[in-house]
PDB file of C-alpha atoms in Angstrom:
ATOM      1  CA  HIS A 232      83.345  68.777 125.267  1.00  0.00           C
ATOM      2  CA  ALA A 233      82.770  69.558 121.612  1.00  0.00           C
ATOM      3  CA  GLN A 234      82.047  73.280 121.318  1.00  0.00           C
ATOM      4  CA  HIS A 235      79.585  72.877 118.457  1.00  0.00           C
ATOM      5  CA  ASP A 236      77.610  70.287 120.422  1.00  0.00           C
ATOM      6  CA  ALA A 237      77.514  72.532 123.485  1.00  0.00           C
ATOM      7  CA  LEU A 238      76.163  75.451 121.444  1.00  0.00           C
ATOM      8  CA  SER A 239      73.472  73.312 119.860  1.00  0.00           C
ATOM      9  CA  ILE A 240      72.124  71.492 122.947  1.00  0.00           C
ATOM     10  CA  CYS A 241      72.587  73.927 125.838  1.00  0.00           C
ATOM     11  CA  ASP A 242      70.406  76.794 127.004  1.00  0.00           C
ATOM     12  CA  SER A 243      73.294  78.366 128.887  1.00  0.00           C
ATOM     13  CA  ILE A 244      77.015  77.721 129.274  1.00  0.00           C
ATOM     14  CA  LEU A 245      79.557  78.345 132.011  1.00  0.00           C
ATOM     15  CA  LEU A 246      82.983  78.607 130.355  1.00  0.00           C
ATOM     16  CA  LEU A 247      86.092  78.135 132.499  1.00  0.00           C
ATOM     17  CA  ASN A 248      89.764  78.659 131.706  1.00  0.00           C
ATOM     18  CA  ASN A 249      92.188  77.080 134.191  1.00  0.00           C
ATOM     19  CA  GLY A 250      89.408  77.031 136.793  1.00  0.00           C
ATOM     20  CA  VAL A 251      88.530  80.712 136.351  1.00  0.00           C
ATOM     21  CA  ILE A 252      85.056  81.662 135.101  1.00  0.00           C
ATOM     22  CA  GLN A 253      85.382  83.457 131.783  1.00  0.00           C
ATOM     23  CA  GLN A 254      81.693  83.920 130.989  1.00  0.00           C
ATOM     24  CA  TYR A 255      78.289  82.563 131.912  1.00  0.00           C
ATOM     25  CA  GLY A 256      75.290  83.133 129.685  1.00  0.00           C
ATOM     26  CA  SER A 257      73.140  81.898 126.854  1.00  0.00           C
ATOM     27  CA  THR A 258      74.774  80.210 123.906  1.00  0.00           C
ATOM     28  CA  GLU A 259      73.934  83.276 121.813  1.00  0.00           C
ATOM     29  CA  GLU A 260      75.638  85.607 124.302  1.00  0.00           C
ATOM     30  CA  LEU A 261      78.828  83.563 124.411  1.00  0.00           C
ATOM     31  CA  TYR A 262      78.983  83.201 120.641  1.00  0.00           C
ATOM     32  CA  ASP A 263      77.863  86.689 119.541  1.00  0.00           C
ATOM     33  CA  LYS A 264      79.003  88.865 122.461  1.00  0.00           C
ATOM     34  CA  PRO A 265      81.999  87.208 124.099  1.00  0.00           C
ATOM     35  CA  LYS A 266      83.371  88.972 127.194  1.00  0.00           C
ATOM     36  CA  ASN A 267      87.009  88.396 126.302  1.00  0.00           C
ATOM     37  CA  GLN A 268      89.367  87.015 123.680  1.00  0.00           C
ATOM     38  CA  PHE A 269      89.428  83.529 125.223  1.00  0.00           C
ATOM     39  CA  VAL A 270      85.652  83.169 124.859  1.00  0.00           C
ATOM     40  CA  ALA A 271      85.715  84.611 121.317  1.00  0.00           C
ATOM     41  CA  GLN A 272      88.358  82.127 120.190  1.00  0.00           C
ATOM     42  CA  PHE A 273      86.840  79.161 122.029  1.00  0.00           C
ATOM     43  CA  PHE A 274      83.726  78.899 119.869  1.00  0.00           C
ATOM     44  CA  GLY A 275      83.485  78.739 116.107  1.00  0.00           C
ATOM     45  CA  ASP A 276      84.958  76.797 113.244  1.00  0.00           C
ATOM     46  CA  PRO A 277      86.904  78.606 112.063  1.00  0.00           C
ATOM     47  CA  PRO A 278      87.296  80.706 115.227  1.00  0.00           C
ATOM     48  CA  SER A 279      87.041  84.473 115.350  1.00  0.00           C
ATOM     49  CA  ILE A 280      89.253  86.550 113.108  1.00  0.00           C
ATOM     50  CA  SER A 281      91.491  88.757 115.210  1.00  0.00           C
ATOM     51  CA  ILE A 282      93.166  91.914 113.946  1.00  0.00           C
ATOM     52  CA  PRO A 283      94.645  94.872 115.855  1.00  0.00           C
ATOM     53  CA  TYR A 284      92.542  98.029 115.770  1.00  0.00           C
ATOM     54  CA  THR A 285      95.547 100.035 114.608  1.00  0.00           C
ATOM     55  CA  GLU A 286      95.711  97.834 111.525  1.00  0.00           C
ATOM     56  CA  ILE A 287      91.974  97.668 110.849  1.00  0.00           C
ATOM     57  CA  SER A 288      91.773 101.467 110.944  1.00  0.00           C
ATOM     58  CA  LYS A 289      94.446 101.650 108.213  1.00  0.00           C
ATOM     59  CA  ILE A 290      93.006  99.080 105.799  1.00  0.00           C
ATOM     60  CA  ALA A 291      89.259  99.599 106.230  1.00  0.00           C
ATOM     61  CA  GLN A 292      86.924 102.016 104.574  1.00  0.00           C
ATOM     62  CA  SER A 293      83.381 102.830 105.547  1.00  0.00           C
ATOM     63  CA  SER A 294      80.017 102.832 103.846  1.00  0.00           C
ATOM     64  CA  GLU A 295      77.549 105.684 103.514  1.00  0.00           C
ATOM     65  CA  SER A 296      78.660 108.887 105.252  1.00  0.00           C
ATOM     66  CA  GLY A 297      81.627 107.370 107.049  1.00  0.00           C
ATOM     67  CA  LEU A 298      79.925 107.763 110.434  1.00  0.00           C
ATOM     68  CA  ASP A 299      80.097 104.021 111.059  1.00  0.00           C
ATOM     69  CA  LEU A 300      83.898 103.910 110.829  1.00  0.00           C
ATOM     70  CA  LEU A 301      84.136 107.155 112.805  1.00  0.00           C
ATOM     71  CA  ALA A 302      81.985 105.753 115.632  1.00  0.00           C
ATOM     72  CA  PHE A 303      83.944 102.500 115.522  1.00  0.00           C
ATOM     73  CA  LYS A 304      87.229 104.424 115.736  1.00  0.00           C
ATOM     74  CA  GLU A 305      85.954 106.527 118.642  1.00  0.00           C
ATOM     75  CA  THR A 306      84.995 103.409 120.606  1.00  0.00           C
ATOM     76  CA  ALA A 307      88.375 101.821 119.929  1.00  0.00           C
ATOM     77  CA  TYR A 308      90.152 105.085 120.785  1.00  0.00           C
ATOM     78  CA  ASP A 309      88.361 105.196 124.145  1.00  0.00           C
ATOM     79  CA  MET A 310      89.550 101.642 124.805  1.00  0.00           C
ATOM     80  CA  GLU A 311      93.106 102.527 123.726  1.00  0.00           C
ATOM     81  CA  SER A 312      93.083 105.522 126.070  1.00  0.00           C
ATOM     82  CA  SER A 313      91.908 103.469 129.046  1.00  0.00           C
ATOM     83  CA  ARG A 314      94.136 100.452 128.501  1.00  0.00           C
ATOM     84  CA  LEU A 315      96.905  99.546 130.912  1.00  0.00           C
ATOM     85  CA  ASP A 316      99.003  97.710 128.352  1.00  0.00           C
ATOM     86  CA  GLY A 317      98.606  95.911 125.069  1.00  0.00           C
ATOM     87  CA  GLN A 318      96.437  97.053 122.237  1.00  0.00           C
ATOM     88  CA  VAL A 319      92.803  96.953 121.223  1.00  0.00           C
ATOM     89  CA  MET A 320      91.938  93.868 119.189  1.00  0.00           C
ATOM     90  CA  CYS A 321      89.023  93.662 116.783  1.00  0.00           C
ATOM     91  CA  MET A 322      87.476  90.222 116.627  1.00  0.00           C
ATOM     92  CA  PHE A 323      84.670  89.008 114.394  1.00  0.00           C
ATOM     93  CA  ARG A 324      83.215  85.776 113.138  1.00  0.00           C
ATOM     94  CA  PRO A 325      83.924  84.723 109.552  1.00  0.00           C
ATOM     95  CA  SER A 326      80.203  83.875 109.291  1.00  0.00           C
ATOM     96  CA  ASN A 327      79.439  87.602 109.720  1.00  0.00           C
ATOM     97  CA  LEU A 328      81.569  88.631 106.744  1.00  0.00           C
ATOM     98  CA  ARG A 329      79.801  89.376 103.475  1.00  0.00           C
ATOM     99  CA  ILE A 330      81.319  89.476 100.021  1.00  0.00           C
ATOM    100  CA  SER A 331      80.417  91.552  96.967  1.00  0.00           C
ATOM    101  CA  LYS A 332      81.819  92.823  93.671  1.00  0.00           C
ATOM    102  CA  TYR A 333      80.537  96.258  94.631  1.00  0.00           C
ATOM    103  CA  VAL A 334      80.862  98.514  97.654  1.00  0.00           C
ATOM    104  CA  PRO A 335      77.654  98.042  99.690  1.00  0.00           C
ATOM    105  CA  SER A 336      75.497 101.145  99.550  1.00  0.00           C
ATOM    106  CA  LYS A 337      73.227 100.497 102.521  1.00  0.00           C
ATOM    107  CA  GLY A 338      73.938  99.658 106.111  1.00  0.00           C
ATOM    108  CA  MET A 339      76.656 100.541 108.570  1.00  0.00           C
ATOM    109  CA  HIS A 340      79.640  98.522 107.481  1.00  0.00           C
ATOM    110  CA  ILE A 341      83.381  98.370 107.745  1.00  0.00           C
ATOM    111  CA  ILE A 342      84.634  97.475 104.268  1.00  0.00           C
ATOM    112  CA  PHE A 343      87.844  95.788 103.130  1.00  0.00           C
ATOM    113  CA  THR A 344      89.214  95.194  99.651  1.00  0.00           C
ATOM    114  CA  GLY A 345      90.349  91.657  98.976  1.00  0.00           C
ATOM    115  CA  ARG A 346      91.303  89.139  96.321  1.00  0.00           C
ATOM    116  CA  LEU A 347      89.792  85.657  96.075  1.00  0.00           C
ATOM    117  CA  LEU A 348      92.374  82.922  96.501  1.00  0.00           C
ATOM    118  CA  THR A 349      90.142  79.839  96.481  1.00  0.00           C
ATOM    119  CA  SER A 350      86.551  78.881  95.812  1.00  0.00           C
ATOM    120  CA  VAL A 351      84.824  75.663  96.859  1.00  0.00           C
ATOM    121  CA  TYR A 352      81.194  74.919  96.110  1.00  0.00           C
ATOM    122  CA  CYS A 353      79.465  73.647  99.267  1.00  0.00           C
ATOM    123  CA  PRO A 354      75.712  73.690  98.647  1.00  0.00           C
ATOM    124  CA  PRO A 355      73.857  75.929  98.999  1.00  0.00           C
ATOM    125  CA  GLY A 356      76.762  78.333  98.483  1.00  0.00           C
ATOM    126  CA  TYR A 357      80.499  78.820  98.196  1.00  0.00           C
ATOM    127  CA  HIS A 358      83.339  78.837 100.687  1.00  0.00           C
ATOM    128  CA  TYR A 359      86.019  81.349  99.748  1.00  0.00           C
ATOM    129  CA  ILE A 360      89.461  82.161 101.039  1.00  0.00           C
ATOM    130  CA  VAL A 361      90.166  85.852 100.575  1.00  0.00           C
ATOM    131  CA  GLU A 362      93.435  87.742 100.953  1.00  0.00           C
ATOM    132  CA  VAL A 363      92.837  91.068 102.688  1.00  0.00           C
ATOM    133  CA  HIS A 364      96.008  93.134 103.114  1.00  0.00           C
ATOM    134  CA  GLU A 365      98.270  90.187 103.972  1.00  0.00           C
ATOM    135  CA  HIS A 366      95.521  88.494 106.013  1.00  0.00           C
ATOM    136  CA  ILE A 367      93.785  85.321 104.905  1.00  0.00           C
ATOM    137  CA  TRP A 368      90.076  85.218 105.779  1.00  0.00           C
ATOM    138  CA  PRO A 369      87.398  82.610 105.096  1.00  0.00           C
ATOM    139  CA  CYS A 370      84.119  83.935 103.658  1.00  0.00           C
ATOM    140  CA  TYR A 371      80.844  82.355 102.608  1.00  0.00           C
ATOM    141  CA  SER A 372      78.340  83.393  99.971  1.00  0.00           C
ATOM    142  CA  ILE A 373      75.541  82.013  97.842  1.00  0.00           C
ATOM    143  CA  GLU A 374      76.939  84.115  94.981  1.00  0.00           C
ATOM    144  CA  LYS A 375      79.621  82.706  92.674  1.00  0.00           C
ATOM    145  CA  TYR A 376      82.854  84.676  92.231  1.00  0.00           C
ATOM    146  CA  ASP A 377      85.992  83.797  90.298  1.00  0.00           C
ATOM    147  CA  VAL A 378      89.360  83.005  91.855  1.00  0.00           C
ATOM    148  CA  GLY A 379      91.675  86.005  91.472  1.00  0.00           C
ATOM    149  CA  GLU A 380      88.772  88.445  91.377  1.00  0.00           C
ATOM    150  CA  LYS A 381      88.871  91.688  93.378  1.00  0.00           C
ATOM    151  CA  VAL A 382      86.007  91.775  95.879  1.00  0.00           C
ATOM    152  CA  TYR A 383      84.764  93.832  98.796  1.00  0.00           C
ATOM    153  CA  ILE A 384      84.495  92.114 102.142  1.00  0.00           C
ATOM    154  CA  TYR A 385      82.219  93.878 104.573  1.00  0.00           C
ATOM    155  CA  ILE A 386      80.877  93.446 108.067  1.00  0.00           C
ATOM    156  CA  ASP A 387      78.250  95.250 110.100  1.00  0.00           C
ATOM    157  CA  VAL A 388      79.968  97.289 112.820  1.00  0.00           C
ATOM    158  CA  LYS A 389      77.692  95.675 115.426  1.00  0.00           C
ATOM    159  CA  SER A 390      79.285  92.310 114.637  1.00  0.00           C
ATOM    160  CA  ILE A 391      82.784  93.454 115.628  1.00  0.00           C
ATOM    161  CA  ASN A 392      83.858  92.814 119.218  1.00  0.00           C
ATOM    162  CA  LEU A 393      86.567  95.041 120.676  1.00  0.00           C
ATOM    163  CA  PHE A 394      88.943  93.800 123.378  1.00  0.00           C
ATOM    164  CA  ASN A 395      92.095  95.113 124.905  1.00  0.00           C
ATOM    165  CA  ASN A 396      94.817  92.725 125.975  1.00  0.00           C
ATOM    166  CA  ASN A 397      93.706  93.100 129.591  1.00  0.00           C
ATOM    167  CA  ASN A 398      90.469  91.149 129.040  1.00  0.00           C
TER     168      ASN A 398
END
């Protein structure tokens, strides 16, 4: 079935992978709070952005007092400590990324520095491709920015899902 259609017409979804239940819940739960990496990657166009915690902790900065990144790191550290193998992956939806010429001053965000590679006007806003430390991420905004411009990409910490390779 088409994932977009399922999200738009269903009240709840039972998602299977090779006959094994991955998650059952409302469309919002499966999209916003996936239980594992399979569910996170199944929905969305483009799908979730996936980056190892060890890398995100090196390239990210935090807003306000830094408590947001500290709390985020503590949660990921707890997952790293309890893992059997693999590493903690940070996954988030491109639709949750925000873009600005300035570091956001309010809110609890993880912030990345990037450079705009492309810009396409798609009313009512713009679709951008941004290079963030060797990663290529899609972003959307109603604000116009110039290709080649340095920008800040930020995301609310509550929009980041953490998984280890065991789930």
